[in-house]
Structure formats: structure tokens, C-alpha cells
Amino acid sequence: MRYDWTPLWRSTVGFDRLFDAFDEVQKAAEDTYPPYNIERIDQDRFRISVALAGFSADEIALTLEHDVLTLEGRKAENEGRTFLYRGISARPFRRQFTLADHVEVKGAAVENGLLVIDLERRVPETMKPRSIAINGPVPTDRIEPKAA
């Protein structure tokens, strides 16, 4: 008697996708750390606040390259310390923010466990919309017909 393996084969098709889905869930969880807020201060000023409890300024690197603001953090090793419970995350991270055209980083500071990054949009005068005066109708004697 031969056993029909078809039902078992059908139930395992796509099993490799389960690992892909798990990988996506893990990436999504990594994308949420560290948590951050983006707020509009006024028409041309913005602020990014990133929760970095336990990180000092020397454990954080902030770089800007081609309109991509990259924030990286790595905790220094705590040799000689034994934690009974560790609820404050100390894992390394990397988070990137793509800045719009003409947005500049004005400054960054660590305040009360938050990294605060101030941004400002500075559109060059030549790119700002401007009004053009209309001086009335064009005189018809200026227009010369083209010869055919």
C-alpha cells in the first residue's frame, strides 16, 4: 500500500514564507526603537524628539548626508554592574530620517532623556513664489505678423 503524501505537501507549501513573515515582524519591532515624535513648531521650523533614556551624548552619533539624517547609538559596556532586572533598553540602534528639500539641521541637544533635533526649512529667494505685475494690454502695433 502506498501512502499519498499530497495532503502533507499541501500543508507545508509556503512554510518558508513563515520565516519571511517572522523576519518582517522582527524588522517592524526594530523600526519602533527608539520611539520618536516629529512636531511642527511653525511654518518653517520642526523638531524631532527621540526617547533615549540611559544614553549619554557621547554614546549617540548624528550625521547628515544627502538629505538623510542618521541617528545611531551604542551603549558603553557596564563592566562590574549586575542587573537583577533590566527594563531600560540599552541595545544599539540606527534610525534614519529623510529630510525634505531645503531643510537644515539647526541644532541638537540631550534634555531629560530626550534627544531634541531642531530643523528649519530655508527656501532660497529664487525658488519662492513671487508676484508678477501686469501692466495692462499689449499694444497691437508691437506685434509683427510672420511672413508665410
XYZ file of N, CA and C in Angstrom:
444
model
N 0.845 -1.176 0.000
C 0.000 0.000 0.000
C 0.891 1.240 0.000
N 0.559 2.169 -0.850
C 1.317 3.423 -0.931
C 0.549 4.518 -0.227
N 1.290 5.357 0.464
C 0.666 6.464 1.181
C 0.690 7.712 0.288
N -0.387 8.433 0.265
C -0.474 9.664 -0.519
C 0.036 10.831 0.338
N 1.197 11.381 -0.033
C 1.817 12.486 0.714
C 1.287 13.847 0.288
N 0.397 13.893 -0.674
C -0.091 15.162 -1.207
C -0.699 16.068 -0.133
N -1.557 15.575 0.764
C -2.109 16.483 1.779
C -1.014 17.098 2.663
N 0.002 16.322 3.005
C 1.088 16.842 3.833
C 1.881 17.877 3.055
N 2.125 17.585 1.781
C 2.866 18.527 0.955
C 2.103 19.843 0.835
N 0.793 19.765 0.669
C -0.019 20.981 0.547
C 0.019 21.803 1.832
N 0.108 21.157 2.973
C 0.093 21.903 4.225
C 1.429 22.561 4.528
N 2.500 22.135 3.838
C 3.804 22.732 4.100
C 4.223 23.734 3.041
N 3.471 23.877 1.970
C 3.808 24.860 0.948
C 3.675 26.244 1.568
N 4.679 27.069 1.353
C 4.665 28.396 1.946
C 5.248 28.427 3.337
N 5.747 27.288 3.823
C 6.349 27.269 5.157
C 7.541 28.209 5.221
N 8.282 28.289 4.102
C 9.410 29.213 4.067
C 8.950 30.652 4.220
N 7.726 30.957 3.827
C 7.187 32.300 3.986
C 6.932 32.632 5.447
N 6.742 31.619 6.257
C 6.554 31.855 7.682
C 7.784 32.545 8.265
N 8.969 32.110 7.823
C 10.192 32.748 8.304
C 10.309 34.164 7.769
N 9.871 34.387 6.523
C 9.865 35.735 5.973
C 8.944 36.631 6.794
N 7.763 36.115 7.154
C 6.822 36.899 7.951
C 7.407 37.199 9.324
N 8.066 36.212 9.928
C 8.691 36.428 11.232
C 9.776 37.492 11.125
N 10.541 37.447 10.032
C 11.595 38.434 9.806
C 10.989 39.827 9.664
N 9.861 39.943 8.957
C 9.190 41.238 8.805
C 8.694 41.758 10.146
N 8.147 40.876 10.994
C 7.683 41.283 12.315
C 8.852 41.757 13.154
N 9.964 41.056 13.069
C 11.145 41.449 13.833
C 11.668 42.799 13.336
N 11.709 43.011 12.018
C 12.150 44.294 11.478
C 11.211 45.406 11.900
N 9.907 45.128 11.915
C 8.943 46.145 12.336
C 9.161 46.517 13.792
N 9.490 45.536 14.632
C 9.754 45.821 16.039
C 11.018 46.653 16.187
N 12.036 46.361 15.376
C 13.270 47.138 15.431
C 13.042 48.555 14.946
N 12.123 48.756 14.006
C 11.850 50.077 13.468
C 11.141 50.978 14.470
N 10.635 50.433 15.541
C 9.953 51.256 16.530
C 10.885 51.720 17.637
N 12.148 51.304 17.611
C 13.088 51.699 18.652
C 14.189 52.538 18.048
N 14.511 53.608 18.630
C 13.870 54.261 19.765
C 12.635 55.047 19.307
N 11.666 55.204 20.207
C 10.460 55.951 19.831
C 10.783 57.436 19.639
N 10.020 58.080 18.770
C 10.277 59.487 18.470
C 8.991 60.222 18.141
N 9.059 61.546 18.219
C 7.981 62.441 17.801
C 8.549 63.417 16.785
N 7.717 63.821 15.841
C 8.068 64.904 14.929
C 6.969 65.944 15.074
N 7.362 67.175 15.403
C 6.358 68.217 15.579
C 6.700 69.437 14.741
N 5.665 70.158 14.362
C 5.821 71.408 13.620
C 5.760 72.538 14.634
N 6.815 73.330 14.685
C 6.861 74.475 15.594
C 6.126 75.654 14.958
N 6.430 75.943 13.712
C 5.707 76.939 12.925
C 5.827 76.550 11.453
N 5.545 77.487 10.560
C 5.513 77.181 9.130
C 6.809 76.555 8.616
N 7.956 77.014 9.121
C 9.233 76.551 8.587
C 10.149 75.904 9.609
N 9.668 75.641 10.813
C 10.515 75.024 11.840
C 9.857 73.744 12.346
N 10.720 72.730 12.560
C 10.261 71.422 13.004
C 11.170 70.930 14.116
N 10.703 69.944 14.867
C 11.509 69.359 15.934
C 11.269 67.860 15.961
N 12.378 67.124 16.012
C 12.325 65.671 16.212
C 12.785 65.420 17.635
N 11.973 64.710 18.416
C 12.338 64.330 19.782
C 12.425 62.816 19.837
N 13.579 62.307 20.272
C 13.819 60.868 20.314
C 14.055 60.466 21.761
N 13.304 59.469 22.250
C 13.448 58.999 23.628
C 14.673 58.102 23.741
N 15.684 58.594 24.459
C 16.936 57.859 24.612
C 17.312 57.745 26.082
N 16.415 57.207 26.869
C 16.682 57.059 28.304
C 17.921 56.205 28.515
N 18.830 56.707 29.333
C 20.027 55.960 29.673
C 21.207 56.199 28.745
N 21.008 56.875 27.617
C 22.099 57.167 26.700
C 22.649 58.552 26.995
N 23.966 58.664 26.988
C 24.585 59.979 27.148
C 24.940 60.528 25.770
N 25.279 61.806 25.711
C 25.565 62.448 24.427
C 26.742 61.799 23.699
N 27.722 61.284 24.431
C 28.876 60.668 23.767
C 28.582 59.251 23.254
N 27.426 58.697 23.556
C 27.038 57.380 23.050
C 26.106 57.485 21.835
N 25.899 58.725 21.367
C 24.980 58.991 20.265
C 25.754 59.670 19.143
N 25.490 59.259 17.907
C 26.089 59.904 16.736
C 24.973 60.364 15.818
N 25.055 61.599 15.373
C 24.057 62.188 14.489
C 24.793 62.713 13.254
N 24.441 62.197 12.073
C 25.103 62.612 10.836
C 24.062 62.969 9.789
N 24.446 63.884 8.904
C 23.583 64.301 7.799
C 24.357 64.109 6.504
N 23.775 63.320 5.591
C 24.412 63.076 4.311
C 23.347 62.963 3.236
N 23.397 63.855 2.254
C 22.461 63.852 1.122
C 21.008 63.850 1.588
N 20.638 64.755 2.460
C 19.277 64.921 2.973
C 18.776 63.727 3.787
N 19.679 62.866 4.245
C 19.310 61.760 5.130
C 19.996 61.990 6.475
N 19.179 62.186 7.499
C 19.675 62.389 8.860
C 19.718 61.024 9.536
N 20.910 60.600 9.968
C 21.081 59.273 10.557
C 21.445 59.419 12.023
N 20.693 58.726 12.866
C 20.928 58.713 14.306
C 21.345 57.306 14.696
N 22.504 57.202 15.337
C 22.997 55.901 15.785
C 23.371 55.999 17.247
N 23.150 54.915 17.959
C 23.509 54.876 19.369
C 24.052 53.522 19.765
N 25.043 53.550 20.613
C 25.632 52.314 21.127
C 26.010 52.580 22.575
N 25.461 51.785 23.465
C 25.722 51.914 24.892
C 27.103 51.401 25.229
N 27.788 52.116 26.094
C 29.083 51.655 26.585
C 28.851 50.446 27.497
N 29.799 49.547 27.510
C 29.684 48.354 28.352
C 29.706 48.746 29.833
N 28.838 48.119 30.589
C 28.757 48.379 32.035
C 29.474 47.273 32.792
N 30.777 47.311 32.741
C 31.543 46.285 33.434
C 31.433 46.493 34.940
N 31.294 45.406 35.643
C 31.206 45.471 37.095
C 29.807 45.715 37.623
N 28.821 45.899 36.737
C 27.440 46.121 37.179
C 26.630 44.863 36.923
N 25.841 44.485 37.896
C 24.971 43.327 37.765
C 23.533 43.792 37.893
N 22.738 43.541 36.870
C 21.339 43.934 36.881
C 20.483 42.744 37.301
N 19.583 42.954 38.236
C 18.605 41.927 38.593
C 17.441 41.973 37.615
N 17.147 43.159 37.146
C 16.124 43.339 36.110
C 16.567 44.524 35.256
N 16.483 44.374 33.947
C 16.883 45.458 33.063
C 15.726 45.799 32.144
N 14.998 46.847 32.481
C 13.847 47.280 31.697
C 14.157 48.442 30.789
N 15.245 49.154 31.050
C 15.652 50.266 30.191
C 16.539 49.684 29.108
N 16.083 49.829 27.883
C 16.802 49.235 26.773
C 18.158 49.883 26.583
N 19.138 49.067 26.286
C 20.493 49.558 26.042
C 21.029 48.979 24.743
N 20.134 48.538 23.874
C 20.577 47.915 22.624
C 21.034 48.987 21.631
N 21.952 48.621 20.770
C 22.377 49.568 19.737
C 21.228 49.806 18.756
N 21.216 50.979 18.147
C 20.151 51.302 17.213
C 20.685 52.186 16.102
N 19.890 52.244 15.042
C 20.161 53.131 13.909
C 18.813 53.545 13.346
N 18.570 54.830 13.279
C 17.310 55.346 12.756
C 17.638 56.442 11.757
N 16.915 56.437 10.628
C 17.163 57.429 9.596
C 15.904 58.233 9.311
N 16.109 59.522 9.064
C 15.042 60.436 8.703
C 15.426 61.088 7.379
N 14.538 61.033 6.402
C 14.784 61.691 5.127
C 14.203 63.089 5.213
N 15.053 64.083 5.030
C 14.625 65.469 5.135
C 14.167 65.974 3.776
N 13.168 66.842 3.805
C 12.674 67.447 2.571
C 13.708 68.430 2.037
N 13.522 68.854 0.801
C 14.430 69.824 0.194
C 14.481 71.097 1.027
N 15.662 71.645 1.167
C 15.920 72.923 1.829
C 15.681 72.883 3.344
N 15.643 71.709 3.951
C 15.519 71.602 5.406
C 16.918 71.411 5.982
N 17.258 72.254 6.945
C 18.579 72.230 7.569
C 18.458 71.855 9.037
N 19.473 71.182 9.544
C 19.548 70.874 10.969
C 20.141 72.098 11.657
N 19.380 72.690 12.583
C 19.837 73.896 13.271
C 20.576 73.568 14.558
N 20.305 72.406 15.150
C 20.998 72.035 16.371
C 20.397 70.789 16.984
N 21.128 70.223 17.952
C 20.664 69.026 18.653
C 21.173 69.083 20.083
N 20.348 68.597 21.009
C 20.733 68.596 22.418
C 20.028 67.448 23.127
N 20.650 66.946 24.179
C 20.046 65.913 25.020
C 19.467 66.610 26.244
N 18.145 66.453 26.439
C 17.453 67.074 27.557
C 16.529 66.050 28.207
N 16.746 65.761 29.476
C 15.855 64.880 30.244
C 15.581 63.548 29.547
N 16.601 62.925 28.995
C 16.437 61.622 28.348
C 15.900 61.694 26.936
N 15.746 62.904 26.396
C 15.282 63.087 25.027
C 16.374 63.755 24.207
N 16.594 63.238 23.018
C 17.437 63.923 22.064
C 16.505 64.812 21.258
N 16.754 66.119 21.276
C 15.913 67.084 20.576
C 16.710 67.627 19.400
N 16.171 67.456 18.190
C 16.819 67.914 16.963
C 15.939 68.994 16.354
N 16.478 70.203 16.216
C 15.730 71.313 15.635
C 16.059 71.440 14.159
N 15.015 71.574 13.349
C 15.146 71.669 11.898
C 14.480 72.948 11.409
N 14.994 73.476 10.316
C 14.394 74.671 9.732
C 14.441 74.570 8.216
N 13.317 74.946 7.597
C 13.245 74.961 6.134
C 13.613 76.362 5.673
N 14.618 76.442 4.797
C 15.058 77.723 4.238
C 15.041 77.612 2.722
N 13.970 78.089 2.147
C 13.830 78.052 0.699
C 14.540 79.287 0.135
N 15.443 79.108 -0.840
C 16.124 80.259 -1.432
C 15.121 81.229 -2.061
N 15.451 82.506 -2.035
C 14.565 83.539 -2.576
C 14.199 83.262 -4.032
N 15.142 82.733 -4.794
C 14.875 82.480 -6.214
C 13.846 81.373 -6.422
N 13.609 80.556 -5.406
C 12.661 79.452 -5.541
C 11.312 79.753 -4.905
N 11.213 80.877 -4.185
C 9.946 81.238 -3.554
C 8.997 81.789 -4.606
N 7.702 81.562 -4.423
C 6.742 82.146 -5.369
C 6.785 83.676 -5.269
N 6.613 84.339 -6.386
C 6.612 85.793 -6.384
C 5.509 86.304 -7.292
N 5.049 87.497 -7.014
C 4.008 88.119 -7.830
C 4.656 88.844 -8.998
N 4.008 88.795 -10.125
C 4.489 89.486 -11.309
C 3.446 90.533 -11.676
N 3.880 91.775 -11.768
C 2.960 92.872 -12.085
C 2.485 92.761 -13.524
N 1.216 93.016 -13.707
C 0.622 93.012 -15.043
C 0.368 94.471 -15.394
N 0.968 94.934 -16.486
C 0.924 96.354 -16.848
C -0.161 96.698 -17.854
N -1.136 95.890 -18.045
C -2.204 96.200 -18.997
C -2.043 95.431 -20.282
N -2.882 95.753 -21.289
C -2.833 95.015 -22.557
C -1.577 95.347 -23.352
N -1.171 94.392 -24.157
C -0.010 94.561 -25.021
C -0.449 95.369 -26.239
N 0.255 96.463 -26.577
C -0.129 97.250 -27.770
C -0.030 96.402 -29.035
N -0.990 96.551 -29.915
C -1.019 95.717 -31.124
C 0.014 96.152 -32.146
N 0.503 97.363 -32.072
C 1.483 97.806 -33.059
C 2.852 97.162 -32.836
N 3.070 96.535 -31.679
C 4.331 95.849 -31.390
C 4.391 94.480 -32.033
N 3.241 93.887 -32.276
C 3.210 92.531 -32.793
C 3.333 92.574 -34.309
N 4.348 91.935 -34.826
C 4.557 91.901 -36.265
C 4.162 90.534 -36.781
N 3.324 90.470 -37.799
C 2.947 89.173 -38.351
C 4.136 88.508 -39.036
N 4.177 87.183 -38.938
C 5.250 86.420 -39.585
C 4.940 86.289 -41.062
N 5.962 86.381 -41.859
C 5.792 86.191 -43.293
C 5.641 84.713 -43.599
N 4.701 84.371 -44.468
C 4.444 82.988 -44.777
C 5.341 82.439 -45.838
